[in-house]
Short mmCIF file of C-alpha atoms in Angstrom, two decimals:
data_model
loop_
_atom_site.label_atom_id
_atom_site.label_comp_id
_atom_site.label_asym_id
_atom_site.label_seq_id
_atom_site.Cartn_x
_atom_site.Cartn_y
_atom_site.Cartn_z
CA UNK R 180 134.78 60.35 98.45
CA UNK R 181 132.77 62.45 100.90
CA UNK R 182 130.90 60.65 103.54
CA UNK R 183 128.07 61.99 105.91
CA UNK R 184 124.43 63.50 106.19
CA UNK R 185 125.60 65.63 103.43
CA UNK R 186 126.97 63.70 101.08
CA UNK R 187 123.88 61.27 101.37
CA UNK R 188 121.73 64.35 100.78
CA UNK R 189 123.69 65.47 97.75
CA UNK R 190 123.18 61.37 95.84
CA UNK R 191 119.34 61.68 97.30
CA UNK R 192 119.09 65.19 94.73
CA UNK R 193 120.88 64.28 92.47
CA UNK R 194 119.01 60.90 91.91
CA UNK R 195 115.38 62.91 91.62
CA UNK R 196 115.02 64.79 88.34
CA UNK R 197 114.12 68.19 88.92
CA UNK R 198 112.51 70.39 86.50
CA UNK R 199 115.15 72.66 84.35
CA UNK R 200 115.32 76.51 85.35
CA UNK R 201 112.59 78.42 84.58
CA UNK R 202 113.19 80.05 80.84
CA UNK R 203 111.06 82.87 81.93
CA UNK R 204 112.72 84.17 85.15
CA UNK R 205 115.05 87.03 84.45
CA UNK R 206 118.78 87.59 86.31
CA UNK R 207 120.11 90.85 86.43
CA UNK R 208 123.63 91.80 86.92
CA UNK R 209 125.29 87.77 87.53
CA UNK R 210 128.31 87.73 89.63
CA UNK R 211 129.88 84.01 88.50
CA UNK R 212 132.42 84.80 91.35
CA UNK R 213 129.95 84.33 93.73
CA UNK R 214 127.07 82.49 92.42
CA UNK R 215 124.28 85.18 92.84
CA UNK R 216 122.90 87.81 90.85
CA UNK R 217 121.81 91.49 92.04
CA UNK R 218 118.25 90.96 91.63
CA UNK R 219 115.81 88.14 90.07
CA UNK R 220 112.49 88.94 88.00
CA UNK R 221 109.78 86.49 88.18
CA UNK R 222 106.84 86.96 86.05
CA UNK R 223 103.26 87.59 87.51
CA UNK R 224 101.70 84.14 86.82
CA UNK R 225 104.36 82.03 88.36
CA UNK R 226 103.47 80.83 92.00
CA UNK R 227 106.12 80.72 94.34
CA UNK R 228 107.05 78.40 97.30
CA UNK R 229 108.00 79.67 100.62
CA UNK R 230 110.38 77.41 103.29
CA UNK R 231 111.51 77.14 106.43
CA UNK R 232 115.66 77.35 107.22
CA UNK R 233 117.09 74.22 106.74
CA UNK R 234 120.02 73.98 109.60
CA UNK R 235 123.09 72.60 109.93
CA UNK R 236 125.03 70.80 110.73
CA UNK R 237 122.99 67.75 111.60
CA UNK R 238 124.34 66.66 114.37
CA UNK R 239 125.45 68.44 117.75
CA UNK R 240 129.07 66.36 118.06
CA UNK R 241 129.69 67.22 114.28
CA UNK R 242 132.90 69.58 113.32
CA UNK R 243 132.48 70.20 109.87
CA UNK R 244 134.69 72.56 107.93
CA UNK R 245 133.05 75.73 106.50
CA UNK R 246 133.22 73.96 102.85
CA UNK R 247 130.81 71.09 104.46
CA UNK R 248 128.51 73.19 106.47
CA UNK R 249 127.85 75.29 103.18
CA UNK R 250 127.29 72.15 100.82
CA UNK R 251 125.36 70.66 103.40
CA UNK R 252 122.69 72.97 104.16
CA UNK R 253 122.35 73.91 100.93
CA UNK R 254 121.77 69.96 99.86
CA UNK R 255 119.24 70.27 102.61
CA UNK R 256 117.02 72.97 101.01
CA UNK R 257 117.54 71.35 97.48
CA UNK R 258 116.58 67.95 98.70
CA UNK R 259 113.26 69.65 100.40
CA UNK R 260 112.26 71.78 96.93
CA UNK R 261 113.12 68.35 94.71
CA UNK R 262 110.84 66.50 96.91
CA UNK R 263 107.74 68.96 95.96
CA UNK R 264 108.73 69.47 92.41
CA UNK R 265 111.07 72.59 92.80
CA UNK R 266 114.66 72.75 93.54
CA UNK R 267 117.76 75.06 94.28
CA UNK R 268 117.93 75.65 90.56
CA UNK R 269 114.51 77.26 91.07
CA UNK R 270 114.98 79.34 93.47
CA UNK R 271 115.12 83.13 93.40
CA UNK R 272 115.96 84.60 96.75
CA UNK R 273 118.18 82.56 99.27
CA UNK R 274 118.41 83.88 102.90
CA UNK R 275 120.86 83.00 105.10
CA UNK R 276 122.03 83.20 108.96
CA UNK R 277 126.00 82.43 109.64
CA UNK R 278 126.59 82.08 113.33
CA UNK R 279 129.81 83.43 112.00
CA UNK R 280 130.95 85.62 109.22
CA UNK R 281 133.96 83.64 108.91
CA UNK R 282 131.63 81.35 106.80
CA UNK R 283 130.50 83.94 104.39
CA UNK R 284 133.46 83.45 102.10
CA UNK R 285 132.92 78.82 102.36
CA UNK R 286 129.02 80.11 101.17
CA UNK R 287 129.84 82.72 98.63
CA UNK R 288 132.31 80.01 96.76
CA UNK R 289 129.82 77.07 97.25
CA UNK R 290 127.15 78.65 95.35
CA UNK R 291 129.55 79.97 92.64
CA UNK R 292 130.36 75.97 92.53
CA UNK R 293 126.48 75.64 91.73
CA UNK R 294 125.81 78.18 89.74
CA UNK R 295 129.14 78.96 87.71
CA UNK R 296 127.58 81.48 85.39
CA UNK R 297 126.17 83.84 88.45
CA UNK R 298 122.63 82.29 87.82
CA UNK R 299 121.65 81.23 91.12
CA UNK R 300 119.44 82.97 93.67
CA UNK R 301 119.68 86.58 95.13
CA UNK R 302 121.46 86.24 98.53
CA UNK R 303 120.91 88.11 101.93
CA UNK R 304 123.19 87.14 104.73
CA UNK R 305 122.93 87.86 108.03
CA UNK R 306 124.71 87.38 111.45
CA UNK R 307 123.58 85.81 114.59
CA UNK R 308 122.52 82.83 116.99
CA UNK R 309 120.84 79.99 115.23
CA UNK R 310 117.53 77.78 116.83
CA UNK R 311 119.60 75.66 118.36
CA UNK R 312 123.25 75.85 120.11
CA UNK R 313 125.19 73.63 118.14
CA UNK R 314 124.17 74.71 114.62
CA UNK R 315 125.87 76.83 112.21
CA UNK R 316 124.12 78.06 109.62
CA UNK R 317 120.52 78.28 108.58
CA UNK R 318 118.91 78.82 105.00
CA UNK R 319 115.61 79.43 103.82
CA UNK R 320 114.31 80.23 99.88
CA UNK R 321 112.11 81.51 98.11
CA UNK R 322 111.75 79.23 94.71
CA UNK R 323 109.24 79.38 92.32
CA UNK R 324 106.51 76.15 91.36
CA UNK R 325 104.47 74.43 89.18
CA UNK R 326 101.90 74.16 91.95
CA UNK R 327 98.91 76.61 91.61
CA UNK R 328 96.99 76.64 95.10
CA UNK R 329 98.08 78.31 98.51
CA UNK R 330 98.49 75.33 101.08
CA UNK R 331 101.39 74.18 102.93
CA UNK R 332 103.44 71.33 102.49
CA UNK R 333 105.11 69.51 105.96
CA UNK R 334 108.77 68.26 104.93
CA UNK R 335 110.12 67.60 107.84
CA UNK R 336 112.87 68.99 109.01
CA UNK R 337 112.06 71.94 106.34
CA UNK R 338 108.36 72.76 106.05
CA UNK R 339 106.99 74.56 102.43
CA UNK R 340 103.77 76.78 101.70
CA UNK R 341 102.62 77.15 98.46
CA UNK R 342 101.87 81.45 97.18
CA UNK R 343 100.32 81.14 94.19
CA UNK R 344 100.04 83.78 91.21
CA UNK R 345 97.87 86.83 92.12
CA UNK R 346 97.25 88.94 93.93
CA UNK R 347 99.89 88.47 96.99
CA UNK R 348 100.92 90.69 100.69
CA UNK R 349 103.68 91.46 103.01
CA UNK R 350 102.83 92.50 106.05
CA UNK R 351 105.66 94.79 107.66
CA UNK R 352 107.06 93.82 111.04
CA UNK R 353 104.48 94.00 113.81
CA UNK R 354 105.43 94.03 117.46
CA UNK R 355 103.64 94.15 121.16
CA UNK R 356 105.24 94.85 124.54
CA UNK R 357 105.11 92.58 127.20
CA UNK R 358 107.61 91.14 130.33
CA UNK R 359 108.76 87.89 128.76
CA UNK R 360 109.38 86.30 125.25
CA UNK R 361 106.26 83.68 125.27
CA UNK R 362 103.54 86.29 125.87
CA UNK R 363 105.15 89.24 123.60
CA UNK R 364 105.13 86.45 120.85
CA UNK R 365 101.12 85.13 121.64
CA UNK R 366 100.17 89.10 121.51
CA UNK R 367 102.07 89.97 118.33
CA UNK R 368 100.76 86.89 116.67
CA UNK R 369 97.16 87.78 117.88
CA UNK R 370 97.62 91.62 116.49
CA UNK R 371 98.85 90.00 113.32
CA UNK R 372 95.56 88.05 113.44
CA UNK R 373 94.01 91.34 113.58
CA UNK R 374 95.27 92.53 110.65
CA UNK R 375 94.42 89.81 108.76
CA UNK R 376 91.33 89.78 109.37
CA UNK R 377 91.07 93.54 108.58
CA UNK R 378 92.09 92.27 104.98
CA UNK R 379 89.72 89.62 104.72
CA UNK R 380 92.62 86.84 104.80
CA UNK R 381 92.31 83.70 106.62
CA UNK R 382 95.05 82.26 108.48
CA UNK R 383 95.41 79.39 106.21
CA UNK R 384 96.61 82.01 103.55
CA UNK R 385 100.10 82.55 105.10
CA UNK R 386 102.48 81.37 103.49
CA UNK R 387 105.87 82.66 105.91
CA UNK R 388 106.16 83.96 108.85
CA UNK R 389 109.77 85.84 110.17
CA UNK R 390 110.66 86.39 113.04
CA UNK R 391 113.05 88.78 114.71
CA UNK R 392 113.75 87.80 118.52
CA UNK R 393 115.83 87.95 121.79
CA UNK R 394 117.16 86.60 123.25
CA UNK R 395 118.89 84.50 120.55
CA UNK R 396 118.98 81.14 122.68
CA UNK R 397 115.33 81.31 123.05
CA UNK R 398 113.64 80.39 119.74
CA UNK R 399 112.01 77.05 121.17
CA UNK R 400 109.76 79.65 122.71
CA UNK R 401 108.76 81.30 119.34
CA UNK R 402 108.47 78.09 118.16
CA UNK R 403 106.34 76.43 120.98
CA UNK R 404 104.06 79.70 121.10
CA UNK R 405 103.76 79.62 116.73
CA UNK R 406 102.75 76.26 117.06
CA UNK R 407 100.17 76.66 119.65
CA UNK R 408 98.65 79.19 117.61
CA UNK R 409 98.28 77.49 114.24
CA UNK R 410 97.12 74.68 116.69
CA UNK R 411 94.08 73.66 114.09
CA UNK R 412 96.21 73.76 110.98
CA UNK R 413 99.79 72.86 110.24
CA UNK R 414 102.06 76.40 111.28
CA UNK R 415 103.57 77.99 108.18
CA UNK R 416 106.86 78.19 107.11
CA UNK R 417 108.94 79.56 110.24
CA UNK R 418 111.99 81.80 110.09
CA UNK R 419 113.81 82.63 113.41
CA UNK R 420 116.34 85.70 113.25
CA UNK R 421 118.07 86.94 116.44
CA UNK R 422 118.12 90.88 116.67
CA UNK R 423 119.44 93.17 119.22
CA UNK R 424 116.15 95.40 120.62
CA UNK R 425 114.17 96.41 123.62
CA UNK R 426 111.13 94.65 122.54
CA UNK R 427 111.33 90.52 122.80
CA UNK R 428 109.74 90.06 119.32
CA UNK R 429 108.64 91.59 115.69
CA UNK R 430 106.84 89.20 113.20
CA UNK R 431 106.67 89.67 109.70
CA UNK R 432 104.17 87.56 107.54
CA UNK R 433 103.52 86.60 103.78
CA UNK R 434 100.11 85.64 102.55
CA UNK R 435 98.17 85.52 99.59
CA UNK R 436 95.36 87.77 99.16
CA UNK R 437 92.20 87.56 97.87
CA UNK R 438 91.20 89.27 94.76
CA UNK R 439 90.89 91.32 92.89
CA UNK R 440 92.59 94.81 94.50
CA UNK R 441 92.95 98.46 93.66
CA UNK R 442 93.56 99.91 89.65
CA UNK R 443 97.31 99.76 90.11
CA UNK R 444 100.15 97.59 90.63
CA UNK R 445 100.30 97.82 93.87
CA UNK R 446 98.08 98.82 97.40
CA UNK R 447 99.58 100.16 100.24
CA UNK R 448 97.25 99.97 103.36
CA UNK R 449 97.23 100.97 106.80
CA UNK R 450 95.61 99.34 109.31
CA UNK R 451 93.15 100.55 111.84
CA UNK R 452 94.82 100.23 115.27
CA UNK R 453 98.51 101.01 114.15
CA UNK R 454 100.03 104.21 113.47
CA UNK R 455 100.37 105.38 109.83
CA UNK R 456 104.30 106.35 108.95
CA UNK R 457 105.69 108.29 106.15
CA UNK R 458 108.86 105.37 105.91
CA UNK R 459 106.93 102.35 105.50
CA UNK R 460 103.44 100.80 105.18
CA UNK R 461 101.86 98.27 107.41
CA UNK R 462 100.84 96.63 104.48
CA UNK R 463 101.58 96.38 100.87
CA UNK R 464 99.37 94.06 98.60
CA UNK R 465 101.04 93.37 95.73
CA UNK R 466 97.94 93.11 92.84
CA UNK R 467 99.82 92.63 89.55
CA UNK R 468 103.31 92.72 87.84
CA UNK R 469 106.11 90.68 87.79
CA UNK R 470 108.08 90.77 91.33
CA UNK R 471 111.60 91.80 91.68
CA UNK R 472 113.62 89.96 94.67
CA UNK R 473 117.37 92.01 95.30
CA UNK R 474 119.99 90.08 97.27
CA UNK R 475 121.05 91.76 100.09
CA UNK R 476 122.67 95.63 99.17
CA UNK R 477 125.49 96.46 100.82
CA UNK R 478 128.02 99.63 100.60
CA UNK R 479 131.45 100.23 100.48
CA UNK R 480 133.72 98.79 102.73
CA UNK R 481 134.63 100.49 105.90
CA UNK R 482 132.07 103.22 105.05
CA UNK R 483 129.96 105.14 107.76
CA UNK R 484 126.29 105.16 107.51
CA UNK R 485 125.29 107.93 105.40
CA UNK R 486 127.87 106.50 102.81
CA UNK R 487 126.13 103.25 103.22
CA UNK R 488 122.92 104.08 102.69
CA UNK R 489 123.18 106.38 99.76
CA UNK R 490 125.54 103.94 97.81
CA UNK R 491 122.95 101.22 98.58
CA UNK R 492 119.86 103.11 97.30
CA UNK R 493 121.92 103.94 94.60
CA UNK R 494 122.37 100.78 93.65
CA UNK R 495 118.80 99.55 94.79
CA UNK R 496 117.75 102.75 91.98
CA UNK R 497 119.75 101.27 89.57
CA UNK R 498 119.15 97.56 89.86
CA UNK R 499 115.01 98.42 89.62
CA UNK R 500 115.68 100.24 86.37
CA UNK R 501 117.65 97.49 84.62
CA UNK R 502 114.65 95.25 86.29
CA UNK R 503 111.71 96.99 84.49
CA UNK R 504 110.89 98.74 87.99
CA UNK R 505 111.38 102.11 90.08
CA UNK R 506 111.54 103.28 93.38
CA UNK R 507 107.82 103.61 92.93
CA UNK R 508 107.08 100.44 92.79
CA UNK R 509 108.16 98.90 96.33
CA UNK R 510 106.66 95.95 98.16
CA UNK R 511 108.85 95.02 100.91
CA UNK R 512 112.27 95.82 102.52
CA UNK R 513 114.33 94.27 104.96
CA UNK R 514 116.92 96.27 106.51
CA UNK R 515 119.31 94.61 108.22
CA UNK R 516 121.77 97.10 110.47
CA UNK R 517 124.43 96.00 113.25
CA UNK R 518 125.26 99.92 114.83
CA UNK R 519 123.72 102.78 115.75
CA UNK R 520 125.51 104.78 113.20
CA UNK R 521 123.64 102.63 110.29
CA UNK R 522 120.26 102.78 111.94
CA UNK R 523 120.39 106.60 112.41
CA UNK R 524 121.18 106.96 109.28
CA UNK R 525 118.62 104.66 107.43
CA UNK R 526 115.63 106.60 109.27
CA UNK R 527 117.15 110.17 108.37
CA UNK R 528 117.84 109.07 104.60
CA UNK R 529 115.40 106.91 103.36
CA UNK R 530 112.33 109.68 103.21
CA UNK R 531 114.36 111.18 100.57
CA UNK R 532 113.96 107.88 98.41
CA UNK R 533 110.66 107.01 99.34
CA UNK R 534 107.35 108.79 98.33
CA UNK R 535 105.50 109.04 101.39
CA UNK R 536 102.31 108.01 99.91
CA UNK R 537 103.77 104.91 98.82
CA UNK R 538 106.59 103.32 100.99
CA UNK R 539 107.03 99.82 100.67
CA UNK R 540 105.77 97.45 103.54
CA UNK R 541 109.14 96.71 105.66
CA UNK R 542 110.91 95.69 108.56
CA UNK R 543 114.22 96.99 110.38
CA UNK R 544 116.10 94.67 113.28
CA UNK R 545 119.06 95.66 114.54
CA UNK R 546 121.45 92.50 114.32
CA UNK R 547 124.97 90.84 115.77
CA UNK R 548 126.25 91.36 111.48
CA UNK R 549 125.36 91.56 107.92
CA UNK R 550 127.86 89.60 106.46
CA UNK R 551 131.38 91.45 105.53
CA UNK R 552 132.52 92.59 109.55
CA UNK R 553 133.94 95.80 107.42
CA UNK R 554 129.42 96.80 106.90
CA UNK R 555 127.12 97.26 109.20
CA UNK R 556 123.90 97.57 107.07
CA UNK R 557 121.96 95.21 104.66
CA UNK R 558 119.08 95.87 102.26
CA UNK R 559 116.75 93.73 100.36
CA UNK R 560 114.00 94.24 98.52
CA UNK R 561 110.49 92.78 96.63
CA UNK R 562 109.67 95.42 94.28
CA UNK R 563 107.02 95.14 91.43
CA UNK R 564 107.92 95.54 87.47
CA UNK R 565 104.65 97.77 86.43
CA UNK R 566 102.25 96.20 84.06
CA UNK R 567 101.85 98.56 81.15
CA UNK R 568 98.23 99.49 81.71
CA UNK R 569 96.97 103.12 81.45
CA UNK R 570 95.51 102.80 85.01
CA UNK R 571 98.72 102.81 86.50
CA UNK R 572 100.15 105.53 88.93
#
């Protein structure tokens, strides 16, 4: 019988009755051989929660096999989602950091022990330091809720924030310059502040925040600094990801907006004091439509670059149309790449994919890994299925 913070976890799930999956969110493309699907469509009026990672393992003498690290942090997350009405069976996007990709396979075949018929959440993997030296892995979701009002929930060690249904935004990556991690992190959080405010969204309306970081044995710093800024309120969710980058810090953010927006589907905004670019937006607000989350793209095997990319916007093409969307219809990427090769490549391809009047909001960090040590680039993506309106684009 197994024994330990995991196993306790697992009884403590299993013993609250979560609600059944959600009849009305759609799986495309189920892999049962690892658990995960391509992509997940969740309709409009469903609200959504947002986590922290839940870490592990638990404790810094512990030696647990790749097997236990997997079930364990997974049990984690579950526990946290049961304990606000959700659970793992809810959730639609699962994102995870492996201080080794050694573990990817443990992960891959403890999900497809959860979810046998390929029914569980899109995964995105990524490689790197964790928060703290002795952990392993870290996962955070995305699962959807019963709940209908933005507010966050503290479950310690994972904290929650409610997004409900309407009109929602991603803010892309923002960064500022500076000499050392704490004030680069204080100055990005204040320009993010900035461009909140620009939208007419409080900071009680966030819902995430991710960060990207170096070095990657410095997140108490992020941590201290996010928490002195949210200093009247409880901090939203907080996701720590090392990257490899001149600048000490980008943060990302997810918020609800208020309402109502433009004619179509979705907004894509600019902000005053950053430069416009024909890749990305600084801001896309999301107005109506069911979402579409991918898990993590990846090309072939042992591929350069430009083979990774266009097999992965192939797919990404693909995926959308068996979704209900296009490559129209973009809210936010996350590109994940781990050589130069990859990034150069990414920046010289993607303008032929992307209208430039439309690019999704998004975010690039150069990492340690994306997974498989045979690719060095990751996608993911929120796109929107359009609502079939005459007003739109």
């Amino acid at each position: 019988m197994p024994h330990g913070p995991s196993a306790f976890l697992a009884v403590l799930s299993a013993a609250i009755l979560g609600p059944p999956d959600d009849p009305a969110v759609r799986r495309v493309r189920p892999d049962p051989s690892t658990g995960t699907p391509a992509a997940v469509v969740v309709p409009a009026e469903t609200a959504l929660l947002f986590t922290s990672q839940a870490l592990a393992p638990s404790e810094p003498t512990a030696n647990p096999s790749p097997d236990q690290l997997a079930s364990e942090v997974l049990d984690r997350l579950d526990f946290a989602l049961r304990a606000v009405g959700s659970g793992l069976d809810r959730a639609v996007r699962l994102h995870v950091v492996l201080d080794d990709p050694g573990l990817l396979p443990a992960l891959r075949s403890t999900l497809a022990g959860r979810f046998p018929d390929g029914n569980g959440p899109g995964l995105t993997v990524v490689v790197g330091a964790l928060p703290r030296p002795w952990l392993r892995i870290a996962a955070d979701a995305v699962a959807t809720t019963d709940r209908d009002a933005v507010g966050r929930i503290p479950r310690a060690p994972v904290s929650i924030s409610v997004l409900p249904a309407g009109p929602r935004v991603f803010v892309s990556g923002q960064a500022e310059p500076a000499d050392d991690l704490a004030t680069a992190t204080r100055e990005t959080l204040l320009g993010l502040a900035e461009t909140l405010d620009h939208l007419g969204i409080g900071a009680d309306q966030v819902v995430q925040l991710k960060a990207f970081y170096a070095p990657g044995d410095s997140a108490e710093v992020v941590e201290r600094e996010v928490i002195a800024f949210f200093e009247a309120s409880l901090p939203p969710p907080l996701v720590l990801v090392e990257w490899e980058s001149d600048l000490p810090i980008e943060i990302e953010l997810v918020a609800a907006a208020p309402g109502p927006g433009g004619d179509g589907p979705i907004d894509y905004l600019e902000t005053p004091k950053l430069a416009a670019s024909p890749v990305f937006s600084r801001v896309a607000r999301v107005n109506r439509g069911d979402l579409v989350f991918t898990s993590g793209l990846l090309g072939p095997a042992d591929s350069d670059g430009v083979g990774q990319v266009g097999a992965i916007f192939d797919e990404l093409a693909e995926i959308l149309g068996e979704a209900g969307g296009d490559l129209d219809h973009l809210a936010k990427a996350t590109y994940y790449v781990s050589d130069d090769d990859a990034s150069r490549a990414l920046n010289d391809l993607r303008p032929r994919y992307y209208d430039p009047e439309r690019p999704p909001a998004a975010s690039k960090a150069q990492v340690p890994g994306v997974g498989p040590p045979d690719r060095s680039l990751t996608l993911d993506m929120i796109a929107v299925v359009p609502a079939r309106s005459s007003q739109d684009p």
